[in-house]
Coordinates of C-alpha atoms in Angstrom, one line a residue:
X879 CA 66.6 88.1 94.1
X880 CA 68.2 91.4 93.2
X881 CA 71.9 91.3 94.2
X882 CA 74.1 94.3 93.4
X883 CA 77.7 95.4 93.9
X884 CA 78.6 98.8 95.3
X885 CA 81.6 100.0 93.3
X886 CA 82.6 102.4 96.1
X887 CA 83.1 99.5 98.5
X888 CA 85.2 97.6 96.0
X889 CA 87.4 100.6 95.3
X890 CA 88.0 101.1 99.0
X891 CA 89.2 97.5 99.2
X892 CA 91.5 98.2 96.2
X893 CA 92.9 101.1 98.2
X894 CA 93.5 98.8 101.1
X895 CA 95.3 96.1 99.0
X896 CA 97.4 98.6 97.0
X897 CA 99.3 99.4 100.2
X898 CA 100.6 95.8 100.5
X899 CA 103.6 94.6 98.5
X900 CA 101.9 91.3 97.6
X901 CA 104.7 89.2 96.2
X902 CA 104.2 85.5 96.2
X903 CA 105.2 83.8 99.4
X904 CA 105.9 87.2 101.1
X905 CA 104.8 88.7 104.4
X906 CA 102.9 91.4 102.4
X907 CA 100.9 88.7 100.5
X908 CA 100.0 87.0 103.7
X909 CA 99.0 90.2 105.5
X910 CA 96.8 91.3 102.5
X911 CA 95.1 87.9 102.6
X912 CA 94.5 88.2 106.4
X913 CA 93.1 91.8 105.9
X914 CA 90.5 90.5 103.4
X915 CA 89.6 87.6 105.7
X916 CA 89.1 90.1 108.5
X917 CA 86.8 92.2 106.4
X918 CA 84.6 89.3 105.5
X919 CA 84.5 88.0 109.1
X920 CA 83.4 91.4 110.3
X921 CA 80.8 91.3 107.6
X922 CA 79.3 88.1 109.1
X923 CA 81.1 85.2 107.3
X924 CA 81.9 82.5 109.9
X925 CA 85.5 81.3 110.3
X926 CA 84.5 77.8 109.2
X927 CA 83.9 79.2 105.6
X928 CA 87.6 80.0 105.1
X929 CA 90.3 77.5 104.1
X930 CA 93.9 78.4 103.5
X931 CA 95.8 75.8 101.4
X932 CA 99.6 75.9 101.2
X933 CA 102.0 74.7 98.5
X934 CA 105.8 74.7 98.3
X935 CA 107.7 77.9 97.3
X936 CA 111.1 76.3 97.3
X937 CA 112.3 76.9 93.8
X938 CA 112.5 73.2 93.2
X939 CA 108.9 71.7 93.2
X940 CA 107.3 71.1 89.9
X941 CA 103.5 71.1 89.6
X942 CA 102.2 70.2 86.2
X943 CA 104.5 72.1 83.8
X944 CA 105.2 74.9 86.4
X945 CA 108.5 75.1 88.3
X946 CA 107.8 77.1 91.5
X947 CA 109.9 80.1 92.6
X948 CA 111.5 80.7 95.9
X949 CA 109.6 82.9 98.4
X950 CA 110.8 86.4 97.8
X951 CA 110.8 89.0 100.6
X952 CA 111.9 92.5 99.3
X953 CA 113.0 94.9 102.1
X954 CA 114.9 97.8 100.6
X955 CA 116.9 98.8 97.5
X956 CA 118.7 102.0 96.5
X957 CA 120.7 102.8 93.3
X958 CA 123.0 105.8 92.5
X959 CA 125.3 106.9 89.8
X960 CA 128.6 107.5 91.7
X961 CA 131.0 108.6 89.0
X962 CA 131.6 110.8 87.1
X963 CA 129.1 112.6 89.4
X964 CA 126.9 111.5 92.2
X965 CA 123.2 111.3 91.0
X966 CA 120.3 109.5 92.7
X967 CA 118.7 107.0 90.3
X968 CA 116.0 105.1 92.3
X969 CA 115.0 103.4 95.5
X970 CA 112.1 101.3 96.9
X971 CA 111.2 104.4 99.0
X972 CA 109.9 106.1 95.9
X973 CA 108.8 103.1 93.8
X974 CA 108.3 99.6 95.3
X975 CA 108.8 98.1 91.9
X976 CA 112.3 99.5 91.5
X977 CA 113.8 96.3 93.1
X978 CA 113.2 93.7 90.4
X979 CA 111.2 90.7 91.5
X980 CA 113.6 87.9 92.3
X981 CA 116.5 90.2 93.1
X982 CA 119.0 89.0 95.7
X983 CA 120.5 91.2 98.4
X984 CA 123.8 92.9 98.1
X985 CA 125.3 92.3 101.5
X986 CA 125.8 96.0 102.0
X987 CA 126.9 98.9 99.8
X988 CA 128.5 98.0 96.5
X989 CA 130.2 100.0 93.8
X990 CA 130.7 98.5 90.3
X991 CA 131.7 99.7 86.9
X992 CA 128.7 100.2 84.6
X993 CA 128.6 98.6 81.1
X994 CA 125.9 98.3 78.5
X995 CA 124.3 95.0 77.6
X996 CA 125.4 93.7 74.2
X997 CA 124.4 90.1 74.2
X998 CA 126.6 87.1 75.2
X999 CA 129.9 88.3 76.8
X1000 CA 132.0 88.5 79.9
X1001 CA 130.3 90.8 82.5
X1002 CA 132.2 89.5 85.6
X1003 CA 132.2 92.1 88.4
X1004 CA 130.0 94.5 86.3
X1005 CA 126.7 96.3 86.6
X1006 CA 124.9 95.8 83.3
X1007 CA 122.5 98.4 81.9
X1008 CA 119.9 96.9 79.5
X1009 CA 116.7 97.7 77.8
X1010 CA 115.9 94.1 76.7
X1011 CA 113.8 91.2 78.0
X1012 CA 114.8 90.7 81.7
X1013 CA 114.9 86.9 81.3
X1014 CA 117.1 87.1 78.3
X1015 CA 119.4 89.6 80.0
X1016 CA 119.6 87.4 83.1
X1017 CA 120.5 84.3 81.1
X1018 CA 123.2 86.0 79.0
X1019 CA 124.6 88.6 81.4
X1020 CA 124.3 86.8 84.8
X1021 CA 124.2 83.0 84.1
X1022 CA 126.6 83.0 81.2
X1023 CA 128.4 86.3 81.7
X1024 CA 128.9 86.5 85.5
X1025 CA 127.3 89.9 86.0
X1026 CA 126.6 91.0 89.6
X1027 CA 124.0 93.6 89.0
X1028 CA 121.3 94.3 86.3
X1029 CA 119.8 97.8 85.8
X1030 CA 116.8 97.3 83.5
X1031 CA 114.5 99.6 81.6
X1032 CA 112.0 97.5 79.8
X1033 CA 108.2 97.6 79.0
X1034 CA 106.0 94.6 78.3
X1035 CA 103.1 95.1 75.9
X1036 CA 103.8 98.5 74.4
X1037 CA 100.8 100.1 72.7
X1038 CA 101.6 103.5 71.3
X1039 CA 98.0 103.8 70.2
X1040 CA 97.0 104.4 73.8
X1041 CA 100.1 106.2 74.9
X1042 CA 101.9 103.2 76.3
X1043 CA 105.6 103.3 75.4
X1044 CA 108.9 104.1 77.2
X1045 CA 109.2 107.3 75.3
X1046 CA 105.6 108.4 76.2
X1047 CA 106.0 107.5 79.9
X1048 CA 109.6 108.4 80.7
X1049 CA 109.0 108.7 84.5
X1050 CA 107.2 105.4 85.0
X1051 CA 108.9 102.4 86.6
X1052 CA 107.9 99.0 85.2
X1053 CA 107.3 96.0 87.3
X1054 CA 109.9 93.4 86.1
X1055 CA 111.0 89.9 87.2
X1056 CA 114.1 87.8 86.8
X1057 CA 114.1 84.0 87.3
X1058 CA 114.2 83.0 91.0
X1059 CA 113.9 79.3 91.1
X1060 CA 116.5 77.6 93.4
X1061 CA 119.2 77.4 90.7
X1062 CA 118.7 80.9 89.4
X1063 CA 118.6 82.4 92.9
X1064 CA 122.0 80.8 93.6
X1065 CA 123.5 83.3 91.2
X1066 CA 122.8 86.1 93.8
X1067 CA 122.2 88.8 91.2
X1068 CA 120.9 92.2 92.3
X1069 CA 118.5 93.8 89.8
X1070 CA 116.9 97.2 89.6
X1071 CA 114.1 98.6 87.3
X1072 CA 114.5 102.2 86.4
X1073 CA 112.6 104.8 84.4
X1074 CA 113.3 105.7 80.8
X1075 CA 114.5 109.2 82.0
X1076 CA 117.1 107.6 84.4
X1077 CA 118.1 105.0 81.7
X1078 CA 118.9 107.9 79.3
X1079 CA 120.9 109.6 82.1
X1080 CA 123.0 106.4 82.7
X1081 CA 123.4 105.7 78.9
X1082 CA 124.7 109.3 78.5
X1083 CA 127.2 108.7 81.2
X1084 CA 128.3 105.5 79.4
X1085 CA 128.7 107.4 76.2
X1086 CA 130.9 110.0 77.8
X1087 CA 133.3 107.8 79.9
X1088 CA 133.5 104.9 82.3
X1089 CA 130.8 105.4 85.0
X1090 CA 130.5 103.6 88.3
X1091 CA 127.2 102.9 90.0
X1092 CA 126.6 102.3 93.8
X1093 CA 123.8 100.4 95.3
X1094 CA 122.4 98.5 98.2
X1095 CA 119.7 95.8 98.2
X1096 CA 118.1 94.0 101.1
X1097 CA 116.0 91.1 100.0
X1098 CA 115.5 87.5 101.2
X1099 CA 115.1 84.5 98.9
X1100 CA 114.0 81.5 101.1
X1101 CA 112.1 78.3 100.9
X1102 CA 108.6 79.2 101.9
X1103 CA 104.9 78.7 101.1
X1104 CA 102.3 79.8 98.5
X1105 CA 98.9 80.5 100.1
X1106 CA 95.6 79.9 98.4
X1107 CA 92.6 81.4 100.1
X1108 CA 89.3 79.5 99.5
X1109 CA 86.2 81.3 100.7
X1110 CA 82.9 79.4 100.8
X1111 CA 80.6 82.3 99.9
X1112 CA 77.3 80.6 100.4
X1113 CA 77.8 77.7 102.8
X1114 CA 75.8 75.4 100.4
X1115 CA 77.2 71.9 100.2
X1116 CA 76.9 70.2 96.8
X1117 CA 79.1 69.4 93.8
X1118 CA 80.0 70.6 91.3
X1119 CA 79.8 74.2 92.4
X1120 CA 80.7 77.5 90.8
X1121 CA 84.0 79.3 91.4
X1122 CA 85.2 82.9 91.1
X1123 CA 89.0 83.2 90.9
X1124 CA 91.3 86.2 91.1
X1125 CA 95.1 86.4 91.8
X1126 CA 96.0 88.3 94.9
X1127 CA 99.7 88.6 94.2
X1128 CA 101.6 91.5 92.5
X1129 CA 103.6 94.4 93.8
X1130 CA 102.3 97.6 95.4
X1131 CA 100.4 99.4 94.2
X1132 CA 99.1 96.9 91.6
X1133 CA 95.6 98.4 91.7
X1134 CA 94.1 97.1 88.5
X1135 CA 96.5 94.2 88.4
X1136 CA 95.1 92.7 90.4
X1137 CA 93.9 94.4 93.6
X1138 CA 90.8 95.1 91.5
X1139 CA 90.0 91.4 90.8
X1140 CA 90.7 90.3 94.3
X1141 CA 88.7 93.1 95.8
X1142 CA 85.7 92.5 93.5
X1143 CA 85.8 88.8 94.2
X1144 CA 85.8 89.4 98.0
X1145 CA 82.9 91.9 97.7
X1146 CA 81.0 89.3 95.6
X1147 CA 81.5 86.8 98.4
X1148 CA 80.1 89.3 100.9
X1149 CA 77.0 90.0 98.8
X1150 CA 76.4 86.3 98.1
X1151 CA 76.6 85.6 101.8
X1152 CA 74.3 88.5 102.8
X1153 CA 71.7 87.6 100.2
X1154 CA 71.8 83.9 101.2
X1155 CA 72.4 82.8 97.6
X1156 CA 71.1 79.2 97.4
X1157 CA 73.8 77.6 95.2
X1158 CA 77.4 76.6 96.1
X1159 CA 79.9 79.3 95.1
X1160 CA 83.5 79.5 96.2
X1161 CA 85.7 82.6 95.8
X1162 CA 89.4 81.7 95.5
X1163 CA 92.3 84.1 95.8
X1164 CA 95.6 82.7 94.5
X1165 CA 99.2 83.4 93.8
X1166 CA 99.0 83.6 90.0
X1167 CA 99.7 80.3 88.2
X1168 CA 102.1 79.0 90.9
X1169 CA 99.4 78.6 93.5
X1170 CA 96.5 78.0 91.0
X1171 CA 98.1 75.0 89.3
X1172 CA 98.6 72.8 92.3
X1173 CA 95.3 73.9 93.8
X1174 CA 93.4 73.0 90.6
X1175 CA 95.2 69.7 90.3
X1176 CA 94.3 68.8 93.9
X1177 CA 90.7 69.6 93.1
X1178 CA 90.8 67.4 90.1
X1179 CA 92.3 64.4 92.0
X1180 CA 89.6 64.9 94.7
X1181 CA 86.9 65.1 92.0
X1182 CA 85.9 68.6 93.2
X1183 CA 86.5 70.7 90.1
X1184 CA 83.8 73.4 89.7
X1185 CA 81.1 73.3 86.9
X1186 CA 82.6 76.6 85.6
X1187 CA 84.7 79.5 86.8
X1188 CA 84.8 83.2 86.2
X1189 CA 88.3 84.7 86.4
X1190 CA 88.6 88.3 87.4
X1191 CA 91.9 89.9 86.4
X1192 CA 92.3 93.7 85.9
X1193 CA 88.6 94.5 86.1
X1194 CA 88.5 98.1 87.5
X1195 CA 90.3 100.4 85.1
X1196 CA 88.9 103.8 84.3
X1197 CA 88.8 103.5 80.5
X1198 CA 89.5 107.1 79.8
X1199 CA 92.5 107.4 82.2
X1200 CA 94.1 104.1 81.2
X1201 CA 93.1 103.8 77.5
X1202 CA 91.9 100.3 78.3
X1203 CA 89.0 98.2 77.0
X1204 CA 86.9 95.7 78.9
X1205 CA 87.5 92.3 77.3
X1206 CA 86.1 88.8 77.6
X1207 CA 88.2 85.9 76.6
X1208 CA 86.0 83.2 75.0
X1209 CA 85.7 79.7 76.3
X1210 CA 87.4 77.3 73.7
X1211 CA 84.9 75.5 71.6
X1212 CA 86.0 72.1 72.9
X1213 CA 84.3 73.0 76.2
X1214 CA 80.6 73.8 77.0
X1215 CA 79.7 77.3 76.0
X1216 CA 76.6 78.1 77.9
X1217 CA 78.0 80.0 80.9
X1218 CA 80.5 82.0 78.9
X1219 CA 77.7 83.1 76.7
X1220 CA 75.3 83.9 79.6
X1221 CA 78.1 86.0 81.1
X1222 CA 78.7 87.8 77.8
X1223 CA 74.9 88.5 77.5
X1224 CA 74.8 90.2 80.9
X1225 CA 78.0 92.2 80.2
X1226 CA 76.3 93.7 77.2
X1227 CA 72.9 94.0 78.9
X1228 CA 74.4 96.0 81.8
X1229 CA 76.8 98.1 79.9
X1230 CA 76.6 101.7 81.0
X1231 CA 74.7 103.7 78.4
X1232 CA 72.8 106.9 77.8
X1233 CA 69.7 106.8 75.6
X1234 CA 70.7 103.4 74.3
X1235 CA 74.2 104.6 73.3
X1236 CA 77.0 102.6 75.0
X1237 CA 79.3 104.7 77.2
X1238 CA 82.0 102.1 77.5
X1239 CA 84.2 99.9 75.3
X1240 CA 83.8 96.2 75.4
X1241 CA 85.1 93.5 73.1
X1242 CA 85.3 89.7 73.0
X1243 CA 88.5 88.0 71.9
X1244 CA 89.6 84.4 71.3
X1245 CA 90.8 82.3 74.2
X1246 CA 93.7 84.2 75.6
X1247 CA 96.5 82.7 77.8
X1248 CA 98.2 84.5 80.6
X1249 CA 96.0 84.2 83.7
X1250 CA 94.5 81.7 86.0
X1251 CA 91.5 80.8 83.8
X1252 CA 94.0 78.8 81.7
X1253 CA 94.7 76.5 84.6
X1254 CA 91.0 75.4 84.8
X1255 CA 90.4 75.5 81.0
X1256 CA 93.2 73.0 80.4
X1257 CA 91.6 70.7 83.0
X1258 CA 88.3 70.8 81.1
X1259 CA 86.5 73.5 83.1
X1260 CA 84.8 76.3 81.1
X1261 CA 86.5 79.5 82.5
X1262 CA 85.7 82.8 80.9
X1263 CA 88.2 85.6 81.7
X1264 CA 87.1 89.2 82.4
X1265 CA 89.7 92.0 82.4
X1266 CA 91.0 95.2 80.8
X1267 CA 93.7 95.2 78.1
X1268 CA 95.6 97.0 76.9
X1269 CA 96.3 99.3 79.8
X1270 CA 98.5 102.3 79.7
X1271 CA 99.9 101.7 83.1
X1272 CA 100.0 97.8 83.1
X1273 CA 102.7 96.4 85.4
X1274 CA 104.0 99.7 86.7
X1275 CA 104.1 102.0 89.7
X1276 CA 101.5 104.2 87.9
X1277 CA 98.8 101.4 88.4
X1278 CA 97.3 103.2 91.3
X1279 CA 93.8 103.3 92.9
X1280 CA 93.3 106.7 91.2
X1281 CA 93.1 104.9 87.9
X1282 CA 90.2 102.8 89.1
X1283 CA 86.5 103.5 88.2
X1284 CA 83.8 102.4 90.7
X1285 CA 81.2 102.3 87.9
X1286 CA 83.4 99.9 85.9
X1287 CA 83.7 97.7 89.0
X1288 CA 79.9 97.7 89.4
X1289 CA 79.4 96.8 85.7
X1290 CA 81.7 93.8 85.9
X1291 CA 80.5 92.7 89.4
X1292 CA 76.8 92.9 88.5
X1293 CA 77.3 90.9 85.3
X1294 CA 78.9 88.2 87.5
X1295 CA 75.9 88.3 89.9
X1296 CA 73.3 88.2 87.1
X1297 CA 75.1 85.2 85.6
X1298 CA 74.9 83.4 89.0
X1299 CA 71.3 84.3 89.4
X1300 CA 70.6 82.9 85.9
X1301 CA 72.1 79.5 87.1
X1302 CA 69.5 79.5 89.9
X1303 CA 66.5 81.1 88.1
X1304 CA 67.1 81.3 84.3
X1305 CA 65.9 84.4 82.6
X1306 CA 63.8 83.6 79.5
X1307 CA 65.1 86.3 77.3
X1308 CA 68.7 85.6 78.3
X1309 CA 68.2 81.9 77.6
X1310 CA 66.7 82.6 74.1
X1311 CA 69.4 85.1 73.1
X1312 CA 72.3 82.9 74.3
X1313 CA 70.9 79.8 72.7
X1314 CA 70.5 81.6 69.4
X1315 CA 74.0 82.8 69.5
X1316 CA 75.4 79.4 70.3
X1317 CA 73.4 77.8 67.4
X1318 CA 74.7 80.5 65.0
X1319 CA 78.3 79.8 66.1
X1320 CA 77.7 76.0 65.8
X1321 CA 76.4 76.4 62.3
X1322 CA 79.5 78.4 61.4
X1323 CA 81.9 75.9 63.0
X1324 CA 80.2 72.9 61.3
X1325 CA 80.6 74.5 57.9
X1326 CA 84.3 75.3 58.5
X1327 CA 85.2 71.8 59.6
X1328 CA 83.1 70.1 57.0
X1329 CA 85.1 67.7 54.8
X1330 CA 88.4 68.3 56.6
X1331 CA 90.6 65.8 58.4
X1332 CA 89.8 65.7 62.1
X1333 CA 86.2 66.7 61.7
X1334 CA 84.8 63.3 62.7
X1335 CA 86.0 63.8 66.3
X1336 CA 84.7 67.3 66.5
X1337 CA 81.1 67.0 65.3
X1338 CA 79.4 65.3 68.3
X1339 CA 81.6 67.3 70.7
X1340 CA 80.7 70.7 69.2
X1341 CA 77.0 69.8 69.0
X1342 CA 77.0 69.0 72.7
X1343 CA 79.0 72.0 73.8
X1344 CA 76.8 74.4 71.7
X1345 CA 73.6 72.6 72.8
X1346 CA 72.7 71.9 69.2
X1347 CA 70.5 68.9 69.8
X1348 CA 68.1 68.0 67.0
X1349 CA 68.6 71.3 65.2
X1350 CA 72.2 70.2 64.5
X1351 CA 71.0 67.1 62.6
X1352 CA 69.9 69.4 59.7
X1353 CA 73.4 71.0 59.7
X1354 CA 75.5 67.9 59.5
X1355 CA 76.2 66.4 56.1
X1356 CA 77.9 63.0 56.7
X1357 CA 80.1 61.8 59.5
X1358 CA 83.2 63.7 58.9
X1359 CA 86.8 62.6 58.3
X1360 CA 88.6 61.1 61.2
X1361 CA 92.1 62.0 62.6
X1362 CA 94.9 59.6 62.0
X1363 CA 97.1 60.5 65.0
X1364 CA 96.5 60.8 68.8
X1365 CA 97.6 63.8 70.8
X1366 CA 97.8 64.3 74.6
X1367 CA 99.6 66.6 77.0
X1368 CA 102.5 65.2 79.0
X1369 CA 101.5 67.1 82.2
X1370 CA 98.4 68.3 84.0
X1371 CA 96.9 71.8 83.6
X1372 CA 98.3 74.9 81.9
X1373 CA 101.7 75.4 80.3
X1374 CA 102.3 78.5 82.4
X1375 CA 104.5 81.3 81.2
X1376 CA 108.1 80.3 81.9
X1377 CA 108.3 77.8 79.0
X1378 CA 108.3 80.8 76.6
X1379 CA 112.0 81.3 77.2
X1380 CA 112.8 78.1 75.3
X1381 CA 110.7 79.0 72.3
X1382 CA 113.0 79.9 69.3
X1383 CA 112.6 83.4 67.9
X1384 CA 111.9 82.1 64.4
X1385 CA 109.0 80.1 65.7
X1386 CA 107.6 83.1 67.5
X1387 CA 107.9 85.1 64.3
X1388 CA 106.4 82.4 62.1
X1389 CA 103.4 81.6 64.4
X1390 CA 102.7 85.2 65.4
X1391 CA 101.6 87.0 68.5
X1392 CA 99.0 84.4 69.4
X1393 CA 101.6 81.7 70.1
X1394 CA 101.2 81.6 73.8
X1395 CA 97.4 81.4 73.7
X1396 CA 97.4 78.9 70.8
X1397 CA 99.7 76.6 72.8
X1398 CA 97.5 76.5 75.9
X1399 CA 94.5 76.1 73.6
X1400 CA 96.2 73.1 72.1
X1401 CA 97.1 71.6 75.5
X1402 CA 93.4 71.8 76.6
X1403 CA 92.2 70.6 73.3
X1404 CA 94.5 67.6 73.3
X1405 CA 93.3 66.6 76.8
X1406 CA 89.6 66.8 75.8
X1407 CA 89.7 65.6 72.2
X1408 CA 92.8 63.4 72.1
X1409 CA 93.5 63.5 68.4
X1410 CA 96.0 65.7 66.6
X1411 CA 94.3 66.6 63.4
X1412 CA 91.1 67.6 65.2
X1413 CA 92.9 69.8 67.7
X1414 CA 95.0 71.5 64.9
X1415 CA 91.8 72.1 62.8
X1416 CA 89.9 73.7 65.7
X1417 CA 92.9 75.8 66.7
X1418 CA 93.3 77.1 63.1
X1419 CA 89.6 78.1 63.0
X1420 CA 89.5 79.6 66.5
X1421 CA 92.5 81.9 65.9
X1422 CA 91.8 82.4 62.1
X1423 CA 95.4 81.3 61.2
X1424 CA 96.7 79.0 58.5
X1425 CA 96.7 75.4 59.7
X1426 CA 100.4 75.1 58.7
X1427 CA 101.4 77.4 61.5
X1428 CA 99.4 75.4 64.0
X1429 CA 101.1 72.2 62.8
X1430 CA 104.4 73.9 63.1
X1431 CA 103.7 74.8 66.7
X1432 CA 102.3 71.4 67.5
X1433 CA 105.3 69.7 66.0
X1434 CA 107.7 71.8 68.1
X1435 CA 105.7 71.1 71.3
X1436 CA 105.9 67.3 70.6
X1437 CA 109.6 67.7 70.0
X1438 CA 110.0 69.4 73.4
X1439 CA 107.9 66.7 75.1
X1440 CA 105.1 69.1 76.0
X1441 CA 102.8 66.9 74.0
X1442 CA 102.9 63.3 72.8
X1443 CA 101.5 61.8 69.6
X1444 CA 102.1 58.0 69.4

């Protein structure tokens, strides 16, 4: 069996998807999903191999730790500086992301005095100009301050090393969101995202007088549905199967994030079908987190969770154009390692090269939160994440199909296919190399946990997950020291992202930039291991941080009822 991906076909699907404004619960999301289904049906997949599952998008329903949003349907938005002079600022005609995700409509043309955001205060009847975190600005200026309109210039994940900053990209509009659960949507705030160049123009007007802005916004916030598309790529009936996941949502163009992952996943489904791959493989396209969590919880309750998943999120970037690096997020050590290690083997084996010299950048990182692999990881399913970060044009209107590389897509896609082939017909060299790597990692872990509290619960688990077998007997000295306290999550699946808004700034500073990933690692670890000291020890080792920081984070999560230990 010699299955291969044609990067040109994947890139053509990215071009197709980038034309859809794929917001969760929107018409654009639905139409993009139907376009992909049509492509696969025309390629020979029968209708019975598709299943669309729906979950509430009402802004009230809670699944696991995730509060759903309303269904948001953006139609049009336009913003002007009206006084002291009339200057066009932005509109959705030139940038679909200029209307912030979650923005309400304005009920016609409005003109408001413009003020600058300065923290808590009275902003009643004002348009507020801000270059701070949109969630923070929304809470302080709209919820607490009564503002009617937000004009935002903000960039997540700045990396000056690759030319990613507001100053370096003054004409780029960033994709931003404000809360739009049912309660937040009731505030009826209009919000725009603008370029750094236009932000400077408005700030200059503020410095020289009392400017007025005019705007109109047409957007619907309704109760709707989140759609998950499940594609049975092979038609083979047996459990547990293998799953390839990718989120379909995000605004136009959203080429790398994540038209690339969805397009590659769909093309993999076509190849697997045409090649009659003999094992059960499902390709699942989701609204990120909000659709994945209820879907995965449903599979768990039906006892249909996959053996492992591969999550494709931002997999097509041209490294030279975007400054990005292909990364693989490791499977946490409290879960079986084999398929993550086989996938990594084929990524390295298939890396584009010339005369043995690699032509691409690739790196492996600790378990990273922030995408749909977390949902399955925290339910006990090994779920390696493949993607490109950092990216110069991440979450912006510059994330276009022109920034995609068909050879990069082939590299990632063929590594997935070789991993699936290995499940069916193991390659001897791949087996030897991956087994050797796992044993080396096991040796290192056993030495690092030796003699420390919590090690007793970890020894057998690690030996099993790294397939140590009898070899491990020579590595283990004693039975380890047991934990004294239990630990378990208070909900099913991943923490998600919205909980971050309640994390105190001093805790973020003290724990460091890995806080989000460490927290989801702890959630999954507490579900699998069930004892506090063991989870904290493994977290400390995995992220190479002092255990006191892990204990601080765990203690706060217990205090906020995200974990319990009693």
